[in-house]
mmCIF file of C-alpha atoms in Angstrom:
data_model
loop_
_atom_site.group_PDB
_atom_site.id
_atom_site.type_symbol
_atom_site.label_atom_id
_atom_site.label_comp_id
_atom_site.label_asym_id
_atom_site.label_seq_id
_atom_site.Cartn_x
_atom_site.Cartn_y
_atom_site.Cartn_z
ATOM 1 C CA UNK F 19 -0.181 2.792 19.061
ATOM 2 C CA UNK F 20 -0.477 -0.116 21.507
ATOM 3 C CA UNK F 21 -0.108 -3.843 21.820
ATOM 4 C CA UNK F 22 -2.360 -6.430 20.236
ATOM 5 C CA UNK F 23 -1.608 -8.908 22.996
ATOM 6 C CA UNK F 24 -3.867 -7.976 25.904
ATOM 7 C CA UNK F 25 -1.676 -9.165 28.740
ATOM 8 C CA UNK F 26 1.183 -7.028 27.451
ATOM 9 C CA UNK F 27 -0.734 -3.911 26.399
ATOM 10 C CA UNK F 28 -0.383 -1.914 29.576
ATOM 11 C CA UNK F 29 3.075 -0.392 29.895
ATOM 12 C CA UNK F 30 4.820 -1.212 33.144
ATOM 13 C CA UNK F 31 4.903 2.102 34.991
ATOM 14 C CA UNK F 32 8.072 1.013 36.756
ATOM 15 C CA UNK F 33 9.783 0.244 33.472
ATOM 16 C CA UNK F 34 12.515 2.702 32.600
ATOM 17 C CA UNK F 35 12.082 4.355 29.229
ATOM 18 C CA UNK F 36 15.130 4.310 26.965
ATOM 19 C CA UNK F 37 15.717 8.004 26.258
ATOM 20 C CA UNK F 38 18.972 7.582 24.340
ATOM 21 C CA UNK F 39 17.418 8.738 21.053
ATOM 22 C CA UNK F 40 16.183 11.878 22.846
ATOM 23 C CA UNK F 41 19.459 12.692 24.559
ATOM 24 C CA UNK F 42 22.177 11.789 22.065
ATOM 25 C CA UNK F 43 21.105 14.143 19.302
ATOM 26 C CA UNK F 44 23.807 14.758 16.673
ATOM 27 C CA UNK F 45 24.771 18.403 16.266
ATOM 28 C CA UNK F 46 25.731 19.564 12.779
ATOM 29 C CA UNK F 47 27.022 22.902 11.525
ATOM 30 C CA UNK F 48 24.588 23.225 8.602
ATOM 31 C CA UNK F 49 22.746 26.527 8.374
ATOM 32 C CA UNK F 50 19.459 25.395 6.900
ATOM 33 C CA UNK F 51 17.978 28.880 7.133
ATOM 34 C CA UNK F 52 15.595 28.524 4.196
ATOM 35 C CA UNK F 53 13.767 25.586 5.758
ATOM 36 C CA UNK F 54 10.831 26.158 8.102
ATOM 37 C CA UNK F 55 9.152 23.531 10.276
ATOM 38 C CA UNK F 56 5.561 23.397 11.526
ATOM 39 C CA UNK F 57 5.480 20.842 14.353
ATOM 40 C CA UNK F 58 2.275 19.824 16.135
ATOM 41 C CA UNK F 59 1.983 17.396 19.046
ATOM 42 C CA UNK F 60 -1.580 16.649 20.163
ATOM 43 C CA UNK F 61 -1.652 14.457 23.247
ATOM 44 C CA UNK F 62 -4.123 15.746 25.827
ATOM 45 C CA UNK F 63 -7.531 15.579 24.202
ATOM 46 C CA UNK F 64 -10.496 16.977 26.102
ATOM 47 C CA UNK F 65 -13.167 14.493 25.007
ATOM 48 C CA UNK F 66 -11.347 11.437 23.644
ATOM 49 C CA UNK F 67 -8.393 9.283 24.698
ATOM 50 C CA UNK F 68 -4.927 10.739 25.012
ATOM 51 C CA UNK F 69 -2.254 10.027 22.417
ATOM 52 C CA UNK F 70 0.661 8.516 24.374
ATOM 53 C CA UNK F 71 4.014 10.262 23.799
ATOM 54 C CA UNK F 72 2.721 12.748 21.182
ATOM 55 C CA UNK F 73 4.125 15.769 23.032
ATOM 56 C CA UNK F 74 7.496 14.092 23.386
ATOM 57 C CA UNK F 75 7.389 13.091 19.709
ATOM 58 C CA UNK F 76 6.947 16.721 18.687
ATOM 59 C CA UNK F 77 9.450 18.077 21.200
ATOM 60 C CA UNK F 78 12.248 15.724 20.191
ATOM 61 C CA UNK F 79 11.550 16.061 16.469
ATOM 62 C CA UNK F 80 11.871 19.836 16.905
ATOM 63 C CA UNK F 81 15.229 19.303 18.613
ATOM 64 C CA UNK F 82 16.421 17.185 15.669
ATOM 65 C CA UNK F 83 15.265 19.899 13.249
ATOM 66 C CA UNK F 84 17.434 22.418 15.056
ATOM 67 C CA UNK F 85 20.489 20.364 16.008
ATOM 68 C CA UNK F 86 20.692 17.759 13.249
ATOM 69 C CA UNK F 87 18.981 19.374 10.264
ATOM 70 C CA UNK F 88 20.393 22.841 10.956
ATOM 71 C CA UNK F 89 17.188 24.884 11.119
ATOM 72 C CA UNK F 90 17.539 28.106 13.133
ATOM 73 C CA UNK F 91 15.382 27.907 16.239
ATOM 74 C CA UNK F 92 13.240 30.815 15.019
ATOM 75 C CA UNK F 93 12.382 28.771 11.903
ATOM 76 C CA UNK F 94 10.778 26.042 14.025
ATOM 77 C CA UNK F 95 7.134 26.733 14.851
ATOM 78 C CA UNK F 96 6.032 24.272 17.521
ATOM 79 C CA UNK F 97 2.479 23.815 18.815
ATOM 80 C CA UNK F 98 1.504 21.666 21.797
ATOM 81 C CA UNK F 99 -2.059 20.355 22.177
ATOM 82 C CA UNK F 100 -3.348 22.415 19.273
ATOM 83 C CA UNK F 101 -6.992 23.439 19.130
ATOM 84 C CA UNK F 102 -8.776 24.060 15.830
ATOM 85 C CA UNK F 103 -7.979 27.748 16.193
ATOM 86 C CA UNK F 104 -4.324 26.958 16.799
ATOM 87 C CA UNK F 105 -4.177 24.855 13.630
ATOM 88 C CA UNK F 106 -5.637 27.756 11.666
ATOM 89 C CA UNK F 107 -3.066 30.126 13.182
ATOM 90 C CA UNK F 108 -0.208 27.705 12.446
ATOM 91 C CA UNK F 109 -1.123 27.585 8.776
ATOM 92 C CA UNK F 110 -1.599 31.366 8.600
ATOM 93 C CA UNK F 111 1.887 31.800 10.047
ATOM 94 C CA UNK F 112 3.633 29.561 7.511
ATOM 95 C CA UNK F 113 1.621 31.224 4.746
ATOM 96 C CA UNK F 114 2.940 34.628 5.866
ATOM 97 C CA UNK F 115 6.508 33.301 5.901
ATOM 98 C CA UNK F 116 6.194 31.805 2.414
ATOM 99 C CA UNK F 117 4.787 35.076 1.098
ATOM 100 C CA UNK F 118 7.677 37.067 2.596
ATOM 101 C CA UNK F 119 10.181 34.724 0.899
ATOM 102 C CA UNK F 120 8.233 34.567 -2.393
ATOM 103 C CA UNK F 121 8.011 30.806 -1.923
ATOM 104 C CA UNK F 122 11.787 30.336 -1.964
ATOM 105 C CA UNK F 123 11.723 28.056 1.090
ATOM 106 C CA UNK F 124 11.482 24.402 2.067
ATOM 107 C CA UNK F 125 8.803 23.326 4.547
ATOM 108 C CA UNK F 126 8.621 20.408 6.982
ATOM 109 C CA UNK F 127 5.165 19.705 8.409
ATOM 110 C CA UNK F 128 5.053 17.228 11.315
ATOM 111 C CA UNK F 129 1.961 16.054 13.182
ATOM 112 C CA UNK F 130 1.597 13.551 16.027
ATOM 113 C CA UNK F 131 -1.917 13.045 17.327
ATOM 114 C CA UNK F 132 -5.295 11.619 16.440
ATOM 115 C CA UNK F 133 -6.633 11.451 12.927
ATOM 116 C CA UNK F 134 -10.305 10.828 12.253
ATOM 117 C CA UNK F 135 -12.357 9.745 9.217
ATOM 118 C CA UNK F 136 -15.648 11.232 8.170
ATOM 119 C CA UNK F 137 -17.926 8.207 8.411
ATOM 120 C CA UNK F 138 -20.024 9.358 5.449
ATOM 121 C CA UNK F 139 -17.353 10.401 2.964
ATOM 122 C CA UNK F 140 -14.371 8.503 4.475
ATOM 123 C CA UNK F 141 -12.312 11.680 4.109
ATOM 124 C CA UNK F 142 -9.444 12.055 6.570
ATOM 125 C CA UNK F 143 -8.986 14.850 9.124
ATOM 126 C CA UNK F 144 -6.517 15.959 11.767
ATOM 127 C CA UNK F 145 -8.272 15.985 15.149
ATOM 128 C CA UNK F 146 -7.726 19.138 17.246
ATOM 129 C CA UNK F 147 -7.621 18.620 21.026
ATOM 130 C CA UNK F 148 -10.901 20.503 21.475
ATOM 131 C CA UNK F 149 -12.826 18.275 19.035
ATOM 132 C CA UNK F 150 -14.227 14.768 19.409
ATOM 133 C CA UNK F 151 -14.585 13.862 15.742
ATOM 134 C CA UNK F 152 -18.378 13.581 15.693
ATOM 135 C CA UNK F 153 -18.596 16.899 13.857
ATOM 136 C CA UNK F 154 -15.800 17.009 11.301
ATOM 137 C CA UNK F 155 -16.527 20.700 10.645
ATOM 138 C CA UNK F 156 -14.441 21.240 13.797
ATOM 139 C CA UNK F 157 -11.570 19.130 12.389
ATOM 140 C CA UNK F 158 -8.852 19.930 9.852
ATOM 141 C CA UNK F 159 -9.264 18.154 6.493
ATOM 142 C CA UNK F 160 -6.141 16.541 5.072
ATOM 143 C CA UNK F 161 -7.192 17.696 1.597
ATOM 144 C CA UNK F 162 -7.317 21.285 2.873
ATOM 145 C CA UNK F 163 -3.916 20.888 4.543
ATOM 146 C CA UNK F 164 -2.291 19.602 1.357
ATOM 147 C CA UNK F 165 -3.914 22.327 -0.707
ATOM 148 C CA UNK F 166 -2.642 25.031 1.630
ATOM 149 C CA UNK F 167 0.851 23.566 1.688
ATOM 150 C CA UNK F 168 0.876 23.481 -2.112
ATOM 151 C CA UNK F 169 -0.278 27.103 -2.243
ATOM 152 C CA UNK F 170 2.856 28.150 -0.326
ATOM 153 C CA UNK F 171 4.739 27.763 -3.612
ATOM 154 C CA UNK F 172 7.644 26.246 -1.669
ATOM 155 C CA UNK F 173 10.554 24.477 -3.358
ATOM 156 C CA UNK F 174 9.954 21.344 -1.270
ATOM 157 C CA UNK F 175 7.348 20.264 1.288
ATOM 158 C CA UNK F 176 7.874 17.161 3.418
ATOM 159 C CA UNK F 177 4.960 15.968 5.564
ATOM 160 C CA UNK F 178 5.249 13.500 8.467
ATOM 161 C CA UNK F 179 1.958 12.231 9.921
ATOM 162 C CA UNK F 180 2.275 10.053 13.028
ATOM 163 C CA UNK F 181 -1.439 9.406 13.112
ATOM 164 C CA UNK F 182 -3.929 6.955 11.702
ATOM 165 C CA UNK F 183 -7.202 7.900 10.077
ATOM 166 C CA UNK F 184 -9.274 4.781 10.716
ATOM 167 C CA UNK F 185 -10.968 6.023 13.893
ATOM 168 C CA UNK F 186 -8.617 3.941 16.043
ATOM 169 C CA UNK F 187 -6.782 5.182 19.109
ATOM 170 C CA UNK F 188 -3.002 5.223 19.240
ATOM 171 C CA UNK F 189 -2.977 1.631 20.395
ATOM 172 C CA UNK F 190 -5.967 -0.563 21.116
ATOM 173 C CA UNK F 191 -9.615 0.407 20.799
ATOM 174 C CA UNK F 192 -11.592 3.015 18.907
ATOM 175 C CA UNK F 193 -12.153 6.693 19.586
ATOM 176 C CA UNK F 194 -15.436 7.337 21.345
ATOM 177 C CA UNK F 195 -16.647 9.230 18.283
ATOM 178 C CA UNK F 196 -15.827 6.445 15.839
ATOM 179 C CA UNK F 197 -17.685 3.276 14.928
ATOM 180 C CA UNK F 198 -16.633 -0.006 16.516
ATOM 181 C CA UNK F 199 -14.811 -1.059 13.367
ATOM 182 C CA UNK F 200 -11.934 0.653 11.641
ATOM 183 C CA UNK F 201 -12.705 2.657 8.530
ATOM 184 C CA UNK F 202 -10.543 2.655 5.449
ATOM 185 C CA UNK F 203 -10.094 6.395 5.067
ATOM 186 C CA UNK F 204 -9.534 7.912 1.639
ATOM 187 C CA UNK F 205 -5.926 8.789 0.946
ATOM 188 C CA UNK F 206 -5.701 12.440 0.007
ATOM 189 C CA UNK F 207 -3.287 13.066 -2.852
ATOM 190 C CA UNK F 208 -0.144 15.101 -2.092
ATOM 191 C CA UNK F 209 0.010 18.313 -4.104
ATOM 192 C CA UNK F 210 2.763 20.546 -5.444
ATOM 193 C CA UNK F 211 6.358 19.596 -4.586
ATOM 194 C CA UNK F 212 5.276 17.370 -1.708
ATOM 195 C CA UNK F 213 6.249 14.030 -0.170
ATOM 196 C CA UNK F 214 3.999 12.594 2.552
ATOM 197 C CA UNK F 215 5.221 10.046 5.111
ATOM 198 C CA UNK F 216 2.292 8.440 6.968
ATOM 199 C CA UNK F 217 2.516 6.159 9.985
ATOM 200 C CA UNK F 218 -0.034 3.570 8.908
ATOM 201 C CA UNK F 219 -2.004 2.349 5.909
ATOM 202 C CA UNK F 220 -5.730 2.170 5.252
ATOM 203 C CA UNK F 221 -7.619 0.859 8.304
ATOM 204 C CA UNK F 222 -4.520 0.112 10.393
ATOM 205 C CA UNK F 223 -3.665 1.548 13.800
ATOM 206 C CA UNK F 224 -0.549 3.606 14.553
ATOM 207 C CA UNK F 225 1.079 2.124 17.655
ATOM 208 C CA UNK F 226 3.266 3.500 20.440
ATOM 209 C CA UNK F 227 6.734 2.252 21.253
ATOM 210 C CA UNK F 228 6.298 2.621 24.989
ATOM 211 C CA UNK F 229 9.772 1.515 26.025
ATOM 212 C CA UNK F 230 11.239 4.260 23.832
ATOM 213 C CA UNK F 231 8.752 6.950 24.851
ATOM 214 C CA UNK F 232 7.636 7.651 21.275
ATOM 215 C CA UNK F 233 5.210 6.665 18.603
ATOM 216 C CA UNK F 234 6.596 3.702 16.675
ATOM 217 C CA UNK F 235 6.743 5.716 13.442
ATOM 218 C CA UNK F 236 8.409 8.737 15.047
ATOM 219 C CA UNK F 237 10.962 6.608 16.860
ATOM 220 C CA UNK F 238 12.320 5.150 13.635
ATOM 221 C CA UNK F 239 12.179 8.545 11.920
ATOM 222 C CA UNK F 240 14.365 9.953 14.716
ATOM 223 C CA UNK F 241 16.606 6.900 14.767
ATOM 224 C CA UNK F 242 17.453 7.236 11.078
ATOM 225 C CA UNK F 243 18.142 10.968 11.466
ATOM 226 C CA UNK F 244 20.357 10.094 14.426
ATOM 227 C CA UNK F 245 22.327 7.394 12.613
ATOM 228 C CA UNK F 246 22.870 9.499 9.485
ATOM 229 C CA UNK F 247 23.266 12.860 11.242
ATOM 230 C CA UNK F 248 20.475 14.063 8.992
ATOM 231 C CA UNK F 249 22.375 13.337 5.782
ATOM 232 C CA UNK F 250 19.830 10.947 4.320
ATOM 233 C CA UNK F 251 17.704 10.986 1.181
ATOM 234 C CA UNK F 252 13.933 10.806 1.457
ATOM 235 C CA UNK F 253 14.085 7.495 -0.389
ATOM 236 C CA UNK F 254 16.476 6.022 2.173
ATOM 237 C CA UNK F 255 14.471 7.480 5.051
ATOM 238 C CA UNK F 256 11.214 6.064 3.724
ATOM 239 C CA UNK F 257 12.615 2.589 3.109
ATOM 240 C CA UNK F 258 14.093 2.455 6.610
ATOM 241 C CA UNK F 259 10.935 3.637 8.399
ATOM 242 C CA UNK F 260 8.647 1.320 6.447
ATOM 243 C CA UNK F 261 10.830 -1.737 7.069
ATOM 244 C CA UNK F 262 11.552 -1.134 10.750
ATOM 245 C CA UNK F 263 8.014 -0.137 11.756
ATOM 246 C CA UNK F 264 6.493 -3.130 9.966
ATOM 247 C CA UNK F 265 8.932 -5.507 11.675
ATOM 248 C CA UNK F 266 8.629 -4.066 15.185
ATOM 249 C CA UNK F 267 4.860 -3.811 15.074
ATOM 250 C CA UNK F 268 4.246 -7.427 14.121
ATOM 251 C CA UNK F 269 6.743 -8.628 16.739
ATOM 252 C CA UNK F 270 5.631 -6.389 19.621
ATOM 253 C CA UNK F 271 1.955 -5.872 18.820
ATOM 254 C CA UNK F 272 1.057 -8.944 16.798
ATOM 255 C CA UNK F 273 -0.571 -6.603 14.292
ATOM 256 C CA UNK F 274 0.487 -4.886 11.088
ATOM 257 C CA UNK F 275 1.479 -1.261 10.891
ATOM 258 C CA UNK F 276 2.571 -0.337 7.397
ATOM 259 C CA UNK F 277 3.850 3.214 6.880
ATOM 260 C CA UNK F 278 3.494 4.759 3.437
ATOM 261 C CA UNK F 279 5.524 7.301 1.512
ATOM 262 C CA UNK F 280 3.636 9.070 -1.268
ATOM 263 C CA UNK F 281 5.092 11.804 -3.499
ATOM 264 C CA UNK F 282 3.053 14.250 -5.533
ATOM 265 C CA UNK F 283 2.842 13.658 -9.254
ATOM 266 C CA UNK F 284 5.175 16.543 -10.098
ATOM 267 C CA UNK F 285 8.146 15.017 -8.246
ATOM 268 C CA UNK F 286 7.406 11.313 -8.615
ATOM 269 C CA UNK F 287 10.591 10.786 -10.646
ATOM 270 C CA UNK F 288 13.094 12.476 -8.351
ATOM 271 C CA UNK F 289 11.710 12.574 -4.807
ATOM 272 C CA UNK F 290 13.869 9.693 -3.582
ATOM 273 C CA UNK F 291 17.012 11.813 -4.030
ATOM 274 C CA UNK F 292 15.713 14.804 -2.090
ATOM 275 C CA UNK F 293 16.954 15.542 1.441
ATOM 276 C CA UNK F 294 15.700 17.475 4.462
ATOM 277 C CA UNK F 295 19.002 19.299 4.548
ATOM 278 C CA UNK F 296 20.424 21.544 1.830
#
């Protein structure tokens, strides 16, 4: 997430960040107690570049889950700078919850951080903060993630990935572990009752929106939740994010960022009418 125009790439440290989307969070009275959120913000990597604003992305999205979508605080499982072990524990925790409820739950999975492709198979992975991507055995495969989310047997699973899987940083340049050119990672297929919102397509980069203190994708996700007070269909949310991110990226960065929204086969006919709220 950065700027394609070199003289404007570095954020002005003296520039005030507009925090209005973080501070003016609508509060609703919904009790969305059958929805559980797994929220991961990976910013401070040990061996590769940081992901600007990822911790704030996760923190503010968690606040919207509680205040605007009506999830009880205890239903929101938030993980900052998650290692591989933490990712395993996060999935074990949501698996235990789904088992206790016999699958009669909705799940929101949110991730902001680096993604990485396997340069041999082009398969996509989430990058834990203690991995560098050279050995994808230490990374979390997207196929595995989708399979585990399907196995929850949940009524609805909504996935938000503010990451790209081309080997690019969030902004300009490539991860140290990646080749010098972007890779077109394979798109894993959503499974079960799942809709996946991704920040960027194919070999694109996911950019930051520095003046807003967020990833570009997450900012417009939050903005739509703010404007609608959470009462928005997934179809409306997807259309808004895709349009706004594409417009802002080409204007500010001079490069394309094209979010995607992909439903699983089982809900391809009705996903657009689903909501994050009851």
